[in-house]
Amino acid sequence: ETGVTQSPTHLIKTRGQQVTLRCSSQSGHNTVSWYQQALGQGPQFIFQYYREEENGRGNFPPRFSGLQFPNYSSELNVNALELDDSALYLCASSLLVTGELFFGEGSRLTVL
Amino acid sequence: TQLLEQSPQFLSIQEGENLTVYCNSSSVFSSLQWYRQEPGEGPVLLVTVVTGGEVKKLKRLTFQFGDARKDSSLHITAAQTGDTGLYLCAGVYSGGSNYKLTFGKGTLLTVNP
């Protein structure tokens, strides 16, 4: 176990809906990164949060947004869901911006 | 666009056999990592390599970083059923954002008893 917990583990939404995914980072870690892993693909970087600020972003549209809270837990929000958003969403915490990533088990999102 | 190619995509072998999987890019990495991911779980870091030509061993797993830091290999000796999983390589590109890992698609390894 990495100490990174994600919720919910599975969820089903329909096109156009909004979803919020949650992540509790490992104790002492101040950085959270979010990745999207589509079926048969490797994880793709969405964005990273460091001390409650977005530190960097991958090639994802603005309808993917996030937050980090004072306790360093984090949320990923996706608006106007599309079928292609169906994927495993992975959260990873680290002690530093460039530190070793500890991944949670992911949230499996299915968009119908 | 920086692409990280992994081969083979799928590999099915018998317990006790040896295997090698590869990770290649046309760009230089400042560091490269190998992960193993099991069904229903997130990736778990196996090793990080940073120096061209570097070789690291983790029990029956041997990791090599190419001299030019554009490629890497993972060799497993005497595979066991517990080695079954998705092996992902991921790199931080030299000159790129140092917090962003670029992953390959992975090699899905099945070790049969």
PDB file of C-alpha atoms in Angstrom:
ATOM      1  CA  GLU A   1       0.000   0.000   0.000  1.00  0.00           C
ATOM      2  CA  THR A   2       1.234   3.480  -0.882  1.00  0.00           C
ATOM      3  CA  GLY A   3      -0.877   5.414   1.595  1.00  0.00           C
ATOM      4  CA  VAL A   4      -2.599   7.257  -1.273  1.00  0.00           C
ATOM      5  CA  THR A   5      -6.350   6.736  -1.271  1.00  0.00           C
ATOM      6  CA  GLN A   6      -8.783   7.614  -4.029  1.00  0.00           C
ATOM      7  CA  SER A   7     -12.552   7.757  -4.138  1.00  0.00           C
ATOM      8  CA  PRO A   8     -14.786   6.620  -5.585  1.00  0.00           C
ATOM      9  CA  THR A   9     -13.173   3.470  -6.968  1.00  0.00           C
ATOM     10  CA  HIS A  10     -15.741   3.072  -9.729  1.00  0.00           C
ATOM     11  CA  LEU A  11     -18.421   5.326 -11.132  1.00  0.00           C
ATOM     12  CA  ILE A  12     -20.671   5.611 -14.158  1.00  0.00           C
ATOM     13  CA  LYS A  13     -21.790   8.907 -15.657  1.00  0.00           C
ATOM     14  CA  THR A  14     -23.563   9.995 -18.815  1.00  0.00           C
ATOM     15  CA  ARG A  15     -22.346  12.396 -21.463  1.00  0.00           C
ATOM     16  CA  GLY A  16     -22.577  16.040 -20.444  1.00  0.00           C
ATOM     17  CA  GLN A  17     -22.513  15.345 -16.701  1.00  0.00           C
ATOM     18  CA  GLN A  18     -19.856  16.520 -14.287  1.00  0.00           C
ATOM     19  CA  VAL A  19     -17.688  14.399 -12.001  1.00  0.00           C
ATOM     20  CA  THR A  20     -15.460  15.020  -8.984  1.00  0.00           C
ATOM     21  CA  LEU A  21     -12.746  12.561  -8.023  1.00  0.00           C
ATOM     22  CA  ARG A  22     -10.914  12.741  -4.701  1.00  0.00           C
ATOM     23  CA  CYS A  23      -7.443  11.872  -3.531  1.00  0.00           C
ATOM     24  CA  SER A  24      -5.810  11.777  -0.103  1.00  0.00           C
ATOM     25  CA  SER A  25      -2.052  11.997  -0.374  1.00  0.00           C
ATOM     26  CA  GLN A  26       0.489  10.081   1.645  1.00  0.00           C
ATOM     27  CA  SER A  27       1.263  11.661   5.000  1.00  0.00           C
ATOM     28  CA  GLY A  28       3.896  14.388   4.647  1.00  0.00           C
ATOM     29  CA  HIS A  29       3.554  14.706   0.854  1.00  0.00           C
ATOM     30  CA  ASN A  30       2.798  18.224  -0.393  1.00  0.00           C
ATOM     31  CA  THR A  31       2.542  17.481  -4.115  1.00  0.00           C
ATOM     32  CA  VAL A  32      -0.239  15.705  -5.999  1.00  0.00           C
ATOM     33  CA  SER A  33      -0.234  14.755  -9.677  1.00  0.00           C
ATOM     34  CA  TRP A  34      -3.183  13.451 -11.668  1.00  0.00           C
ATOM     35  CA  TYR A  35      -2.928  11.062 -14.614  1.00  0.00           C
ATOM     36  CA  GLN A  36      -5.496   9.629 -17.025  1.00  0.00           C
ATOM     37  CA  GLN A  37      -5.016   6.032 -18.170  1.00  0.00           C
ATOM     38  CA  ALA A  38      -7.268   4.941 -21.028  1.00  0.00           C
ATOM     39  CA  LEU A  39      -7.712   1.230 -21.696  1.00  0.00           C
ATOM     40  CA  GLY A  40      -4.564  -0.246 -23.244  1.00  0.00           C
ATOM     41  CA  GLN A  41      -2.592   2.967 -22.805  1.00  0.00           C
ATOM     42  CA  GLY A  42      -0.030   4.297 -20.408  1.00  0.00           C
ATOM     43  CA  PRO A  43      -0.950   7.063 -17.971  1.00  0.00           C
ATOM     44  CA  GLN A  44      -1.077  10.609 -19.370  1.00  0.00           C
ATOM     45  CA  PHE A  45      -0.213  13.624 -17.234  1.00  0.00           C
ATOM     46  CA  ILE A  46      -3.175  15.907 -16.530  1.00  0.00           C
ATOM     47  CA  PHE A  47      -1.753  18.369 -13.984  1.00  0.00           C
ATOM     48  CA  GLN A  48       0.188  18.729 -10.774  1.00  0.00           C
ATOM     49  CA  TYR A  49      -0.584  20.673  -7.607  1.00  0.00           C
ATOM     50  CA  TYR A  50       2.062  21.883  -5.187  1.00  0.00           C
ATOM     51  CA  ARG A  51       1.088  23.633  -1.961  1.00  0.00           C
ATOM     52  CA  GLU A  52      -2.430  24.367  -3.253  1.00  0.00           C
ATOM     53  CA  GLU A  53      -1.289  25.895  -6.560  1.00  0.00           C
ATOM     54  CA  GLU A  54      -1.322  24.317 -10.033  1.00  0.00           C
ATOM     55  CA  ASN A  55       2.334  23.698 -10.831  1.00  0.00           C
ATOM     56  CA  GLY A  56       1.984  22.388 -14.374  1.00  0.00           C
ATOM     57  CA  ARG A  57      -0.513  21.035 -16.845  1.00  0.00           C
ATOM     58  CA  GLY A  58      -0.576  18.499 -19.665  1.00  0.00           C
ATOM     59  CA  ASN A  59      -2.551  18.621 -22.908  1.00  0.00           C
ATOM     60  CA  PHE A  60      -6.014  18.490 -21.404  1.00  0.00           C
ATOM     61  CA  PRO A  61      -8.832  20.986 -22.058  1.00  0.00           C
ATOM     62  CA  PRO A  62      -9.973  23.506 -19.413  1.00  0.00           C
ATOM     63  CA  ARG A  63     -12.981  21.345 -18.518  1.00  0.00           C
ATOM     64  CA  PHE A  64     -10.438  19.309 -16.537  1.00  0.00           C
ATOM     65  CA  SER A  65      -9.765  21.291 -13.386  1.00  0.00           C
ATOM     66  CA  GLY A  66      -8.407  20.596  -9.951  1.00  0.00           C
ATOM     67  CA  LEU A  67      -7.956  21.764  -6.419  1.00  0.00           C
ATOM     68  CA  GLN A  68      -5.554  21.064  -3.616  1.00  0.00           C
ATOM     69  CA  PHE A  69      -6.542  21.690  -0.027  1.00  0.00           C
ATOM     70  CA  PRO A  70      -4.456  22.849   2.973  1.00  0.00           C
ATOM     71  CA  ASN A  71      -4.114  19.231   4.120  1.00  0.00           C
ATOM     72  CA  TYR A  72      -2.710  18.474   0.608  1.00  0.00           C
ATOM     73  CA  SER A  73      -5.621  16.287  -0.422  1.00  0.00           C
ATOM     74  CA  SER A  74      -6.853  16.990  -3.922  1.00  0.00           C
ATOM     75  CA  GLU A  75      -9.834  16.890  -6.260  1.00  0.00           C
ATOM     76  CA  LEU A  76     -10.074  16.412 -10.001  1.00  0.00           C
ATOM     77  CA  ASN A  77     -13.183  17.855 -11.627  1.00  0.00           C
ATOM     78  CA  VAL A  78     -14.291  17.107 -15.153  1.00  0.00           C
ATOM     79  CA  ASN A  79     -17.168  19.046 -16.703  1.00  0.00           C
ATOM     80  CA  ALA A  80     -19.240  18.248 -19.782  1.00  0.00           C
ATOM     81  CA  LEU A  81     -18.163  14.615 -19.812  1.00  0.00           C
ATOM     82  CA  GLU A  82     -17.439  12.981 -23.158  1.00  0.00           C
ATOM     83  CA  LEU A  83     -17.325   9.295 -24.042  1.00  0.00           C
ATOM     84  CA  ASP A  84     -13.524   9.504 -24.459  1.00  0.00           C
ATOM     85  CA  ASP A  85     -13.185  10.576 -20.831  1.00  0.00           C
ATOM     86  CA  SER A  86     -13.819   6.954 -19.868  1.00  0.00           C
ATOM     87  CA  ALA A  87     -10.568   5.898 -18.198  1.00  0.00           C
ATOM     88  CA  LEU A  88      -8.765   5.081 -14.984  1.00  0.00           C
ATOM     89  CA  TYR A  89      -7.853   8.309 -13.197  1.00  0.00           C
ATOM     90  CA  LEU A  90      -4.737   7.982 -11.107  1.00  0.00           C
ATOM     91  CA  CYS A  91      -3.599  10.267  -8.352  1.00  0.00           C
ATOM     92  CA  ALA A  92       0.024  10.235  -7.215  1.00  0.00           C
ATOM     93  CA  SER A  93       1.562  12.062  -4.293  1.00  0.00           C
ATOM     94  CA  SER A  94       5.199  12.961  -3.781  1.00  0.00           C
ATOM     95  CA  LEU A  95       7.342  14.698  -1.227  1.00  0.00           C
ATOM     96  CA  LEU A  96       8.780  17.070  -3.810  1.00  0.00           C
ATOM     97  CA  VAL A  97       7.682  18.354  -7.202  1.00  0.00           C
ATOM     98  CA  THR A  98      10.260  16.032  -8.770  1.00  0.00           C
ATOM     99  CA  GLY A  99      10.094  13.345  -6.109  1.00  0.00           C
ATOM    100  CA  GLU A 100       9.163   9.693  -6.384  1.00  0.00           C
ATOM    101  CA  LEU A 101       5.491   9.243  -7.218  1.00  0.00           C
ATOM    102  CA  PHE A 102       3.293   7.051  -5.050  1.00  0.00           C
ATOM    103  CA  PHE A 103       0.131   6.129  -6.928  1.00  0.00           C
ATOM    104  CA  GLY A 104      -3.292   5.366  -5.578  1.00  0.00           C
ATOM    105  CA  GLU A 105      -5.389   2.532  -6.970  1.00  0.00           C
ATOM    106  CA  GLY A 106      -7.312   4.876  -9.215  1.00  0.00           C
ATOM    107  CA  SER A 107     -10.904   5.813  -9.934  1.00  0.00           C
ATOM    108  CA  ARG A 108     -12.450   3.953 -12.871  1.00  0.00           C
ATOM    109  CA  LEU A 109     -14.808   6.331 -14.727  1.00  0.00           C
ATOM    110  CA  THR A 110     -17.203   5.060 -17.372  1.00  0.00           C
ATOM    111  CA  VAL A 111     -19.079   7.615 -19.474  1.00  0.00           C
ATOM    112  CA  LEU A 112     -22.158   6.315 -21.305  1.00  0.00           C
TER     113      LEU A 112
ATOM    114  CA  THR B   1       5.372  15.390 -29.585  1.00  0.00           C
ATOM    115  CA  GLN B   2       7.700  13.217 -27.518  1.00  0.00           C
ATOM    116  CA  LEU B   3       6.838   9.543 -27.877  1.00  0.00           C
ATOM    117  CA  LEU B   4       8.044   6.686 -25.773  1.00  0.00           C
ATOM    118  CA  GLU B   5       7.760   3.326 -27.532  1.00  0.00           C
ATOM    119  CA  GLN B   6       7.654   0.067 -25.628  1.00  0.00           C
ATOM    120  CA  SER B   7       8.080  -3.395 -27.105  1.00  0.00           C
ATOM    121  CA  PRO B   8       6.760  -5.954 -27.202  1.00  0.00           C
ATOM    122  CA  GLN B   9       3.236  -4.839 -26.378  1.00  0.00           C
ATOM    123  CA  PHE B  10       2.266  -8.332 -25.177  1.00  0.00           C
ATOM    124  CA  LEU B  11       4.451 -11.176 -23.917  1.00  0.00           C
ATOM    125  CA  SER B  12       3.341 -14.601 -22.722  1.00  0.00           C
ATOM    126  CA  ILE B  13       5.996 -16.983 -21.405  1.00  0.00           C
ATOM    127  CA  GLN B  14       6.414 -20.034 -19.205  1.00  0.00           C
ATOM    128  CA  GLU B  15       7.685 -19.880 -15.668  1.00  0.00           C
ATOM    129  CA  GLY B  16      11.476 -20.136 -15.584  1.00  0.00           C
ATOM    130  CA  GLU B  17      12.076 -18.415 -18.919  1.00  0.00           C
ATOM    131  CA  ASN B  18      14.040 -15.197 -19.367  1.00  0.00           C
ATOM    132  CA  LEU B  19      12.699 -12.109 -21.091  1.00  0.00           C
ATOM    133  CA  THR B  20      13.635  -8.593 -22.094  1.00  0.00           C
ATOM    134  CA  VAL B  21      11.364  -5.638 -22.731  1.00  0.00           C
ATOM    135  CA  TYR B  22      12.426  -2.407 -24.374  1.00  0.00           C
ATOM    136  CA  CYS B  23      11.690   1.275 -24.103  1.00  0.00           C
ATOM    137  CA  ASN B  24      12.807   3.686 -26.834  1.00  0.00           C
ATOM    138  CA  SER B  25      12.529   7.358 -27.653  1.00  0.00           C
ATOM    139  CA  SER B  26      14.018   9.734 -30.211  1.00  0.00           C
ATOM    140  CA  SER B  27      14.544  12.279 -27.423  1.00  0.00           C
ATOM    141  CA  VAL B  28      16.971  12.322 -24.515  1.00  0.00           C
ATOM    142  CA  PHE B  29      15.763  11.626 -21.005  1.00  0.00           C
ATOM    143  CA  SER B  30      17.097  13.316 -17.907  1.00  0.00           C
ATOM    144  CA  SER B  31      15.796  10.318 -15.976  1.00  0.00           C
ATOM    145  CA  LEU B  32      13.808   7.189 -16.697  1.00  0.00           C
ATOM    146  CA  GLN B  33      11.691   5.010 -14.467  1.00  0.00           C
ATOM    147  CA  TRP B  34      10.189   1.533 -14.688  1.00  0.00           C
ATOM    148  CA  TYR B  35       6.880   0.702 -13.032  1.00  0.00           C
ATOM    149  CA  ARG B  36       4.805  -2.449 -12.633  1.00  0.00           C
ATOM    150  CA  GLN B  37       1.038  -2.185 -12.570  1.00  0.00           C
ATOM    151  CA  GLU B  38      -1.263  -5.024 -11.552  1.00  0.00           C
ATOM    152  CA  PRO B  39      -4.975  -5.165 -12.428  1.00  0.00           C
ATOM    153  CA  GLY B  40      -7.060  -2.800 -10.307  1.00  0.00           C
ATOM    154  CA  GLU B  41      -4.020  -1.047  -8.879  1.00  0.00           C
ATOM    155  CA  GLY B  42      -1.872   1.950  -9.595  1.00  0.00           C
ATOM    156  CA  PRO B  43       1.686   1.684 -10.951  1.00  0.00           C
ATOM    157  CA  VAL B  44       4.427   0.879  -8.442  1.00  0.00           C
ATOM    158  CA  LEU B  45       7.923   2.228  -8.991  1.00  0.00           C
ATOM    159  CA  LEU B  46      10.599  -0.430  -9.561  1.00  0.00           C
ATOM    160  CA  VAL B  47      13.653   1.671 -10.375  1.00  0.00           C
ATOM    161  CA  THR B  48      14.923   5.074 -11.501  1.00  0.00           C
ATOM    162  CA  VAL B  49      17.954   5.426 -13.781  1.00  0.00           C
ATOM    163  CA  VAL B  50      19.637   8.740 -14.475  1.00  0.00           C
ATOM    164  CA  THR B  51      23.137   8.102 -15.872  1.00  0.00           C
ATOM    165  CA  GLY B  52      23.816   6.920 -19.432  1.00  0.00           C
ATOM    166  CA  GLY B  53      25.036   3.309 -19.408  1.00  0.00           C
ATOM    167  CA  GLU B  54      23.751   2.748 -15.883  1.00  0.00           C
ATOM    168  CA  VAL B  55      22.786  -0.798 -14.886  1.00  0.00           C
ATOM    169  CA  LYS B  56      20.669  -1.518 -11.822  1.00  0.00           C
ATOM    170  CA  LYS B  57      19.641  -4.868 -10.424  1.00  0.00           C
ATOM    171  CA  LEU B  58      16.616  -5.664  -8.307  1.00  0.00           C
ATOM    172  CA  LYS B  59      16.713  -9.369  -7.461  1.00  0.00           C
ATOM    173  CA  ARG B  60      15.933 -11.108 -10.779  1.00  0.00           C
ATOM    174  CA  LEU B  61      15.283  -7.832 -12.627  1.00  0.00           C
ATOM    175  CA  THR B  62      18.087  -5.995 -14.444  1.00  0.00           C
ATOM    176  CA  PHE B  63      17.534  -2.478 -15.757  1.00  0.00           C
ATOM    177  CA  GLN B  64      19.820  -0.802 -18.252  1.00  0.00           C
ATOM    178  CA  PHE B  65      19.857   2.822 -19.417  1.00  0.00           C
ATOM    179  CA  GLY B  66      21.296   3.442 -22.868  1.00  0.00           C
ATOM    180  CA  ASP B  67      24.537   5.372 -23.231  1.00  0.00           C
ATOM    181  CA  ALA B  68      22.739   8.184 -25.073  1.00  0.00           C
ATOM    182  CA  ARG B  69      19.896   8.187 -22.505  1.00  0.00           C
ATOM    183  CA  LYS B  70      17.282   7.598 -25.232  1.00  0.00           C
ATOM    184  CA  ASP B  71      16.470   3.974 -24.471  1.00  0.00           C
ATOM    185  CA  SER B  72      16.240   1.445 -21.688  1.00  0.00           C
ATOM    186  CA  SER B  73      15.668  -2.252 -21.199  1.00  0.00           C
ATOM    187  CA  LEU B  74      14.310  -4.476 -18.463  1.00  0.00           C
ATOM    188  CA  HIS B  75      15.533  -8.067 -18.298  1.00  0.00           C
ATOM    189  CA  ILE B  76      13.866 -10.643 -16.063  1.00  0.00           C
ATOM    190  CA  THR B  77      15.695 -13.856 -15.280  1.00  0.00           C
ATOM    191  CA  ALA B  78      13.796 -17.058 -14.458  1.00  0.00           C
ATOM    192  CA  ALA B  79      10.372 -15.425 -14.567  1.00  0.00           C
ATOM    193  CA  GLN B  80       7.824 -16.350 -11.925  1.00  0.00           C
ATOM    194  CA  THR B  81       4.017 -16.186 -12.040  1.00  0.00           C
ATOM    195  CA  GLY B  82       4.209 -13.299  -9.588  1.00  0.00           C
ATOM    196  CA  ASP B  83       5.995 -11.235 -12.260  1.00  0.00           C
ATOM    197  CA  THR B  84       2.773 -11.077 -14.261  1.00  0.00           C
ATOM    198  CA  GLY B  85       1.663  -7.487 -14.813  1.00  0.00           C
ATOM    199  CA  LEU B  86       1.904  -4.394 -16.977  1.00  0.00           C
ATOM    200  CA  TYR B  87       5.429  -3.009 -17.150  1.00  0.00           C
ATOM    201  CA  LEU B  88       5.557   0.698 -17.873  1.00  0.00           C
ATOM    202  CA  CYS B  89       8.537   2.864 -18.599  1.00  0.00           C
ATOM    203  CA  ALA B  90       8.258   6.571 -17.955  1.00  0.00           C
ATOM    204  CA  GLY B  91      10.709   9.376 -18.543  1.00  0.00           C
ATOM    205  CA  VAL B  92      11.391  12.972 -17.751  1.00  0.00           C
ATOM    206  CA  TYR B  93      12.657  14.545 -20.951  1.00  0.00           C
ATOM    207  CA  SER B  94      15.826  16.581 -20.888  1.00  0.00           C
ATOM    208  CA  GLY B  95      14.850  20.214 -21.329  1.00  0.00           C
ATOM    209  CA  GLY B  96      11.215  19.488 -20.527  1.00  0.00           C
ATOM    210  CA  SER B  97       9.129  20.056 -17.430  1.00  0.00           C
ATOM    211  CA  ASN B  98      10.879  18.230 -14.621  1.00  0.00           C
ATOM    212  CA  TYR B  99       7.645  17.292 -12.872  1.00  0.00           C
ATOM    213  CA  LYS B 100       5.965  15.665 -15.877  1.00  0.00           C
ATOM    214  CA  LEU B 101       6.394  11.955 -16.514  1.00  0.00           C
ATOM    215  CA  THR B 102       5.757  10.690 -20.043  1.00  0.00           C
ATOM    216  CA  PHE B 103       4.683   7.053 -20.018  1.00  0.00           C
ATOM    217  CA  GLY B 104       4.870   4.402 -22.692  1.00  0.00           C
ATOM    218  CA  LYS B 105       1.887   2.164 -23.412  1.00  0.00           C
ATOM    219  CA  GLY B 106       3.438  -0.673 -21.492  1.00  0.00           C
ATOM    220  CA  THR B 107       4.289  -4.324 -21.985  1.00  0.00           C
ATOM    221  CA  LEU B 108       1.673  -6.724 -20.669  1.00  0.00           C
ATOM    222  CA  LEU B 109       3.567  -9.740 -19.338  1.00  0.00           C
ATOM    223  CA  THR B 110       1.871 -13.044 -18.542  1.00  0.00           C
ATOM    224  CA  VAL B 111       3.950 -15.739 -16.877  1.00  0.00           C
ATOM    225  CA  ASN B 112       2.237 -19.120 -17.095  1.00  0.00           C
ATOM    226  CA  PRO B 113       2.823 -21.886 -14.522  1.00  0.00           C
TER     227      PRO B 113
END
